[in-house]
mmCIF file of C-alpha atoms in Angstrom:
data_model
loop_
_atom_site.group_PDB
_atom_site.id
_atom_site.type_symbol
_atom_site.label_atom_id
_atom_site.label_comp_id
_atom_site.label_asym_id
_atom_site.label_seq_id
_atom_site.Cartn_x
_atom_site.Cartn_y
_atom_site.Cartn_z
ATOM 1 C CA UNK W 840 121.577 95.533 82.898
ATOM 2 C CA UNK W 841 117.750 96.067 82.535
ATOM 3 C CA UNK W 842 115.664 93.584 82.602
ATOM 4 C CA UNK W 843 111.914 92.833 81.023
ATOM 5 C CA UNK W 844 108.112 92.836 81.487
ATOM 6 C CA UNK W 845 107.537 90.394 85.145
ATOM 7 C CA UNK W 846 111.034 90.251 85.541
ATOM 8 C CA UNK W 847 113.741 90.789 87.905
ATOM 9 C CA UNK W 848 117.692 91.747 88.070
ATOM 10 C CA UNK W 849 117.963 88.028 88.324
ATOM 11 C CA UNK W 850 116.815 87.996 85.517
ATOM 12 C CA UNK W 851 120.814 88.539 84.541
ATOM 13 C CA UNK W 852 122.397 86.079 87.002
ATOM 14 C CA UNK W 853 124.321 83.540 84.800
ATOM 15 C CA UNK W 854 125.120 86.603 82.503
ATOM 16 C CA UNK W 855 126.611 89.121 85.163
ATOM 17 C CA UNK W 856 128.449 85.967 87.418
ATOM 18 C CA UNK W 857 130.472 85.728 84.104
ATOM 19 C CA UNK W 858 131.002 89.179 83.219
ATOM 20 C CA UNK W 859 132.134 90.383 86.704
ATOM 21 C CA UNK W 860 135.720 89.743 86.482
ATOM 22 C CA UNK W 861 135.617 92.225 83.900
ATOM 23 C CA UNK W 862 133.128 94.891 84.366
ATOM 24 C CA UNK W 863 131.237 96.585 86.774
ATOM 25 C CA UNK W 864 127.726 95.265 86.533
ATOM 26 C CA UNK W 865 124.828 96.942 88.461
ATOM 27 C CA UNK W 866 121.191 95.370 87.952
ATOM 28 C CA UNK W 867 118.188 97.013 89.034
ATOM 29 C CA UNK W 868 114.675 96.126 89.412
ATOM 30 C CA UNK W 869 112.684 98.441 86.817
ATOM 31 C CA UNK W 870 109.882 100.342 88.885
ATOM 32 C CA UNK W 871 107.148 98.163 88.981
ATOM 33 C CA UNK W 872 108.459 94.854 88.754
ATOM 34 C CA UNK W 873 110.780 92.634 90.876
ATOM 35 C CA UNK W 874 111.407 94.330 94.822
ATOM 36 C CA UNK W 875 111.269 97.692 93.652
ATOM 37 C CA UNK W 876 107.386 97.859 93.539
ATOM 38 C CA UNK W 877 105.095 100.202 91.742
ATOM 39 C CA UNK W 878 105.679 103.991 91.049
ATOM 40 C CA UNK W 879 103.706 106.187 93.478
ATOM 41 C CA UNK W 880 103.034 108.380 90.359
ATOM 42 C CA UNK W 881 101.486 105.627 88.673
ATOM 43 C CA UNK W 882 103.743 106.371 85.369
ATOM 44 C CA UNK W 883 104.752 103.692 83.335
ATOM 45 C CA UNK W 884 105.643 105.595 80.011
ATOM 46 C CA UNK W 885 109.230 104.264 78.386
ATOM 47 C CA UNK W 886 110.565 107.529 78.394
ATOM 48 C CA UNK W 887 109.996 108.047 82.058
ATOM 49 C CA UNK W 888 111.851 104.570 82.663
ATOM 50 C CA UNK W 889 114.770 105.779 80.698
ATOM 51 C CA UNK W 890 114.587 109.119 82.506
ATOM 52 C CA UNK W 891 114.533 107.066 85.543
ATOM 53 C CA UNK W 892 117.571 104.823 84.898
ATOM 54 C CA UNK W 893 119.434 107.807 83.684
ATOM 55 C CA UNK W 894 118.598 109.524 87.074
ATOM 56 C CA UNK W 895 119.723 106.422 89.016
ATOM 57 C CA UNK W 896 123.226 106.012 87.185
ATOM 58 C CA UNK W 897 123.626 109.875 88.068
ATOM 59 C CA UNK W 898 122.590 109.292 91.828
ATOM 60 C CA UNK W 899 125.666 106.583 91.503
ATOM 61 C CA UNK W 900 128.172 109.161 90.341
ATOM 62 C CA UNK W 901 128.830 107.281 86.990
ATOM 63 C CA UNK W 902 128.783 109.517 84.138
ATOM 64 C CA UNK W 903 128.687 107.465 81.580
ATOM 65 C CA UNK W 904 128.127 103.461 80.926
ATOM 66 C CA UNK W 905 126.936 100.923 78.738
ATOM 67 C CA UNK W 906 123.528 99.557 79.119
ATOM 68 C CA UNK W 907 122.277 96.083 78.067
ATOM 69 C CA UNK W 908 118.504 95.280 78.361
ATOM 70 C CA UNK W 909 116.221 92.203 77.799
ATOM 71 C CA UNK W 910 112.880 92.924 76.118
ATOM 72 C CA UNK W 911 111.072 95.961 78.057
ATOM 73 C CA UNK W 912 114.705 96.676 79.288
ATOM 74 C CA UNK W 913 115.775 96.785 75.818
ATOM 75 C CA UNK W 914 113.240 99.137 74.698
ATOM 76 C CA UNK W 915 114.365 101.272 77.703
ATOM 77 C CA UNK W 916 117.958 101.047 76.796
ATOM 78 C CA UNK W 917 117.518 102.070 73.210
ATOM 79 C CA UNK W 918 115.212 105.616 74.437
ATOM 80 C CA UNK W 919 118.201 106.419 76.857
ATOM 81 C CA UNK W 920 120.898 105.872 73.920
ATOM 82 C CA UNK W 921 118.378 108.180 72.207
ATOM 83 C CA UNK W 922 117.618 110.946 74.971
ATOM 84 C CA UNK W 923 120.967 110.668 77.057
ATOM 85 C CA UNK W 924 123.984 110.199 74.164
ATOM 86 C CA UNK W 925 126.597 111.780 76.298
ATOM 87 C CA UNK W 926 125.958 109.187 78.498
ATOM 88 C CA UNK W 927 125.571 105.860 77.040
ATOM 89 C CA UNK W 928 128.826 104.608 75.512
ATOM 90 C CA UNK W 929 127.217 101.591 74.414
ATOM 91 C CA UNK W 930 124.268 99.859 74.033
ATOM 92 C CA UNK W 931 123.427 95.792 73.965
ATOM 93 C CA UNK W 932 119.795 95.075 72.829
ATOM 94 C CA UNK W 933 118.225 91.283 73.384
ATOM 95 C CA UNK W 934 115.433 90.528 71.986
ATOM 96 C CA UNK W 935 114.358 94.376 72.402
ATOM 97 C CA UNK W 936 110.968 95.465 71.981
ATOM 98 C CA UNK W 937 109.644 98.819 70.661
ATOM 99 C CA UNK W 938 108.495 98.321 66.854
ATOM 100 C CA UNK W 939 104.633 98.470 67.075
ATOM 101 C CA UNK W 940 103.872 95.446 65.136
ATOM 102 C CA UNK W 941 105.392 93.375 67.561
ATOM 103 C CA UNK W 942 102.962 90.786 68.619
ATOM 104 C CA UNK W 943 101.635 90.902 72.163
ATOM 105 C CA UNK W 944 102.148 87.539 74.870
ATOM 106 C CA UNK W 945 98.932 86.234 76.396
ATOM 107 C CA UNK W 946 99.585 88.053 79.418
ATOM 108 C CA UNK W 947 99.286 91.161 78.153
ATOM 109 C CA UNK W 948 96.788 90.710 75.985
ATOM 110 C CA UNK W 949 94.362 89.661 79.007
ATOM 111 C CA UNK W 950 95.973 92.752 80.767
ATOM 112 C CA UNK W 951 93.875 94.848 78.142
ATOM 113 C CA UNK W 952 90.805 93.068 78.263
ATOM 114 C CA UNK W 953 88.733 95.414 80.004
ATOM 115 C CA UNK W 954 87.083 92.314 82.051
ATOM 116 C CA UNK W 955 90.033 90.737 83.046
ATOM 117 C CA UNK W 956 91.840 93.730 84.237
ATOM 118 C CA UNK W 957 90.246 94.069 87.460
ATOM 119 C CA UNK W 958 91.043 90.102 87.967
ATOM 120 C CA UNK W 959 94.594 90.101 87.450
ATOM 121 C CA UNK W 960 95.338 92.987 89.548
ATOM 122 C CA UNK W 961 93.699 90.570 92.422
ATOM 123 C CA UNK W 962 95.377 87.204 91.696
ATOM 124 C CA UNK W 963 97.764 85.614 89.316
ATOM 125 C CA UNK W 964 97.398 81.652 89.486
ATOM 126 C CA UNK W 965 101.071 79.773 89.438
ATOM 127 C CA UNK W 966 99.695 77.641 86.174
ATOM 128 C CA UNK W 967 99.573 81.345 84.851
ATOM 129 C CA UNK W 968 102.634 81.899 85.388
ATOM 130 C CA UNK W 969 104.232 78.267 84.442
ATOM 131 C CA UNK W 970 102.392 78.779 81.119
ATOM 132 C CA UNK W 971 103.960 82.383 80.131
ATOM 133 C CA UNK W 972 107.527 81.308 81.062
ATOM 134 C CA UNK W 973 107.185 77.820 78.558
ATOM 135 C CA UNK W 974 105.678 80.282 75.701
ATOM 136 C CA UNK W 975 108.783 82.937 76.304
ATOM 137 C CA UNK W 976 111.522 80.347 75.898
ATOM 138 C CA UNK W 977 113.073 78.445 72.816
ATOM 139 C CA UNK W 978 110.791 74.990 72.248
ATOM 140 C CA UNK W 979 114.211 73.228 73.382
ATOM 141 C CA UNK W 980 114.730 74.847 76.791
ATOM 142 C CA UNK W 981 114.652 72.791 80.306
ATOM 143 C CA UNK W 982 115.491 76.064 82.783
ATOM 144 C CA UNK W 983 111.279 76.517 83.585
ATOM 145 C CA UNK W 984 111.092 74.547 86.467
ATOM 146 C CA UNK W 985 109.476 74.841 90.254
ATOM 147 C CA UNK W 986 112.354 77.146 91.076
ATOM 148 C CA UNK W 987 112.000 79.315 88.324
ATOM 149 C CA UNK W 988 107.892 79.579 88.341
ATOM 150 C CA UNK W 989 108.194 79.802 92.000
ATOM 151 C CA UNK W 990 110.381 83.122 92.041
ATOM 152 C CA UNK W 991 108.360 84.462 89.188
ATOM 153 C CA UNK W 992 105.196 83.756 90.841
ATOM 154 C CA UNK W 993 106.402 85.750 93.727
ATOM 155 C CA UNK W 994 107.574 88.410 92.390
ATOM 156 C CA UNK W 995 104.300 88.819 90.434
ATOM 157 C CA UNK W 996 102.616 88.821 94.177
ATOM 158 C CA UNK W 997 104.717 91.182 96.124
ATOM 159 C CA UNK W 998 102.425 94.162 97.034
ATOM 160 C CA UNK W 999 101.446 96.496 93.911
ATOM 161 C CA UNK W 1000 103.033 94.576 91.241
ATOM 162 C CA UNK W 1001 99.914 92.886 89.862
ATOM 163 C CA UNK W 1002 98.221 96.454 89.658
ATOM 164 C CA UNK W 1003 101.335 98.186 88.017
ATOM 165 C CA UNK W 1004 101.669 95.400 85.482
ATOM 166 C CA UNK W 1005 98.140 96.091 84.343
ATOM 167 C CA UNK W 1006 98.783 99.909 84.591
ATOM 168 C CA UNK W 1007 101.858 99.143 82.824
ATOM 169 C CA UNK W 1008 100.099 97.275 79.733
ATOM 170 C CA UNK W 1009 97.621 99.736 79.622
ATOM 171 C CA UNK W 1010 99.921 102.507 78.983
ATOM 172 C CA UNK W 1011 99.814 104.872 75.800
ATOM 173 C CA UNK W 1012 103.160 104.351 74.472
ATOM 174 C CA UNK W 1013 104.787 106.478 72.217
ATOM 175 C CA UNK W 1014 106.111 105.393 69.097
ATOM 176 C CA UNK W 1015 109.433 106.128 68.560
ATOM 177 C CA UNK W 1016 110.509 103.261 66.251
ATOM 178 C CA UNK W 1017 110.876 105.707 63.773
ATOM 179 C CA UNK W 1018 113.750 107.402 65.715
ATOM 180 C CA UNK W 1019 115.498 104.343 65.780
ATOM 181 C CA UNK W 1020 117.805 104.777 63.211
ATOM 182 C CA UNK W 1021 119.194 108.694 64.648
ATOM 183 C CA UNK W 1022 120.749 106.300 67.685
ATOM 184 C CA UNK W 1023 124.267 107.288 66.891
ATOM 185 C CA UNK W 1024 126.400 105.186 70.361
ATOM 186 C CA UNK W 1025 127.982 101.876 69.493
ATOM 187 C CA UNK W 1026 125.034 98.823 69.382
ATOM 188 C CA UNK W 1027 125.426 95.771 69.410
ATOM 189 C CA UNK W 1028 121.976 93.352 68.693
ATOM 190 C CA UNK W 1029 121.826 89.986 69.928
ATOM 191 C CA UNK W 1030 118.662 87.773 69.076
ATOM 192 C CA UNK W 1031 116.474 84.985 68.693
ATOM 193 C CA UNK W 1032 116.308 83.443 65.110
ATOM 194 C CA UNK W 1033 112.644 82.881 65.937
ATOM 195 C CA UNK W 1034 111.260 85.923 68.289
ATOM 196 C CA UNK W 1035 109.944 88.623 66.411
ATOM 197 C CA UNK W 1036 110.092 92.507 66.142
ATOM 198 C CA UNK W 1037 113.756 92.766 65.355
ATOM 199 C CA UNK W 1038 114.215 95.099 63.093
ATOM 200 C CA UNK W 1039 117.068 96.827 65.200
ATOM 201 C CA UNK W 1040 120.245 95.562 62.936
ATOM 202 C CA UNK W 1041 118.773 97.160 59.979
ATOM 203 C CA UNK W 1042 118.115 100.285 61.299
ATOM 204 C CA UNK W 1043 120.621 101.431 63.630
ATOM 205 C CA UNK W 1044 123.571 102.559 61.659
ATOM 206 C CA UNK W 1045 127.005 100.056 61.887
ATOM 207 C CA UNK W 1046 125.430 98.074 64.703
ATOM 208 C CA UNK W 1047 126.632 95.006 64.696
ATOM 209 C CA UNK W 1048 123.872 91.814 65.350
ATOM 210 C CA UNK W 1049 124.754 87.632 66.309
ATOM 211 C CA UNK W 1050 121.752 85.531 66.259
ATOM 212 C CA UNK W 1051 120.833 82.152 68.108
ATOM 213 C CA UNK W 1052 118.976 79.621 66.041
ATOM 214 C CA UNK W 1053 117.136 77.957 69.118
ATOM 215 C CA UNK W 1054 116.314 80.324 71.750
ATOM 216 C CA UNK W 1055 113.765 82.301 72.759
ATOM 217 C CA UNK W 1056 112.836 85.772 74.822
ATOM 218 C CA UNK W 1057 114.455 84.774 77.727
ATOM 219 C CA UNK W 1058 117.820 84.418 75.823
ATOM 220 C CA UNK W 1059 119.904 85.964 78.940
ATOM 221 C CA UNK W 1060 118.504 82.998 81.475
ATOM 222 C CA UNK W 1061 118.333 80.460 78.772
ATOM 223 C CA UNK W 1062 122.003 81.242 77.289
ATOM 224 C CA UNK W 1063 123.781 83.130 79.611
ATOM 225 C CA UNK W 1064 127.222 81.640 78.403
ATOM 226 C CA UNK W 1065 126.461 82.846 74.548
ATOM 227 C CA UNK W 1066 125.206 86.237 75.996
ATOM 228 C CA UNK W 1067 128.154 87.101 78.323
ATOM 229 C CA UNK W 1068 130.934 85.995 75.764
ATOM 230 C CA UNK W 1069 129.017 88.124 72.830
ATOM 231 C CA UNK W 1070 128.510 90.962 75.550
ATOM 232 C CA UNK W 1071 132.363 90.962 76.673
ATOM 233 C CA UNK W 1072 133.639 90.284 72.883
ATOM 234 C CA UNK W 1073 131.840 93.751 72.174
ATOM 235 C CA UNK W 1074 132.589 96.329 75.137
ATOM 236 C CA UNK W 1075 136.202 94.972 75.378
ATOM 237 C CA UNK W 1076 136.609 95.904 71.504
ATOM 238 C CA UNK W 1077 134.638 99.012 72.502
ATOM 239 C CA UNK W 1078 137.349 99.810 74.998
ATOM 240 C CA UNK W 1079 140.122 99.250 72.595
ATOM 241 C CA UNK W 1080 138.555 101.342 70.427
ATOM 242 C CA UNK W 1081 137.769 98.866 67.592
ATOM 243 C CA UNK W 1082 135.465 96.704 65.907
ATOM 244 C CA UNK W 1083 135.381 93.015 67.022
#
């Protein structure tokens, strides 16, 4: 499970407590973000994040696995179903990003403002941070509160993760949207009704998609119930070797 931009693995907590019974669920924190810190190579392309997370399953011994990833982990999931087939045998995409015309949050918008940069690599004020959680979840949701901002706000002021989030945003990315439709492993697209850049159900070939009508980016911490069930419903069918 890979999760997004600022994040952490618990980022997944509600989702892999349910799903443990039944799987094996391992959760990382993406280089850069969460305990893991910044790369010493200073490389934040989405390739070399898939590369990396193919590297670390292999360093596990497991061969081959399903991925599921949340925003930035999404768009990393999708480029390892793309560059290691063999080895994904399934693939769960929530509210992925990776389509270009996606609209950028606040945060890293400032991130590319050439005057802001070198302030946000220095400090990152907790109203910041309250402010960017409210805008990433559905207009209904109650789970931002001082426990939530509080472990966010920390994990954007560990040591090097303010600078690697900049570096991050500032990174040419590669467009590969229009590869999208060659990923050939089983996918299964869960969204917001409202969050755009989603164009993944139309363009990977018999992917399957189930949509919430009130919840935002943060669909894994805001409905981790909905998430799990749709994420079990979909490997267990993958396992029996049919369609749910």
């Amino acid at each position: 499970m890979l999760h997004g931009t600022t994040s952490s693995l618990e980022h997944f907590d509600g989702v892999a407590e349910r799903l443990e019974a039944s799987f094996d669920v391992i959760r990382p924190d993406l280089p850069g973000f969460g305990g893991t810190g910044p790369r010493r190579d200073g490389d934040y392309r989405i390739g070399t994040y898939a590369a990396t997370m193919a590297g670390f399953m292999r360093e596990l011994g497991i061969e081959t696995y399903a991925v599921v990833g949340n925003s930035l982990g999404g768009n990393v999931a999708w480029n390892m179903a793309l560059d290691f087939p063999s080895r994904v045998s399934a693939l769960v995409l929530v509210n992925a990003t990776g389509y270009p015309e996606k609209e950028l949050p606040t945060g890293m918008r400032l991130a590319r403002n050439p005057l802001l940069r070198p302030l946000m690599r220095r400090f990152m004020p907790r109203h910041m941070v309250q402010r960017g959680l409210r805008q990433a979840v559905g207009p209904g949701s109650t789970i931002v509160d001082d426990t939530m901002v509080s472990r966010v706000h920390g994990l954007w002021n560990r040591p090097g993760n303010r600078s690697a989030f900049v570096d991050f945003v500032n990174t040419d990315q590669v467009d590969r949207s229009r590869e999208i439709p060659q990923i050939s492993v089983p996918t299964l697209v869960l969204r917001s009704a409202h969050v755009d850049g989603q164009g993944f159900a139309g363009d990977i070939p018999d992917s399957q998609e189930e949509i919430h009508p009130s919840g935002g980016h943060l669909l894994p911490e805001e409905q981790p119930g909905w998430v799990a069930d749709a994420v079990s419903r979909f490997l267990m069918a993958q396992s029996d070797g049919r369609r749910p």
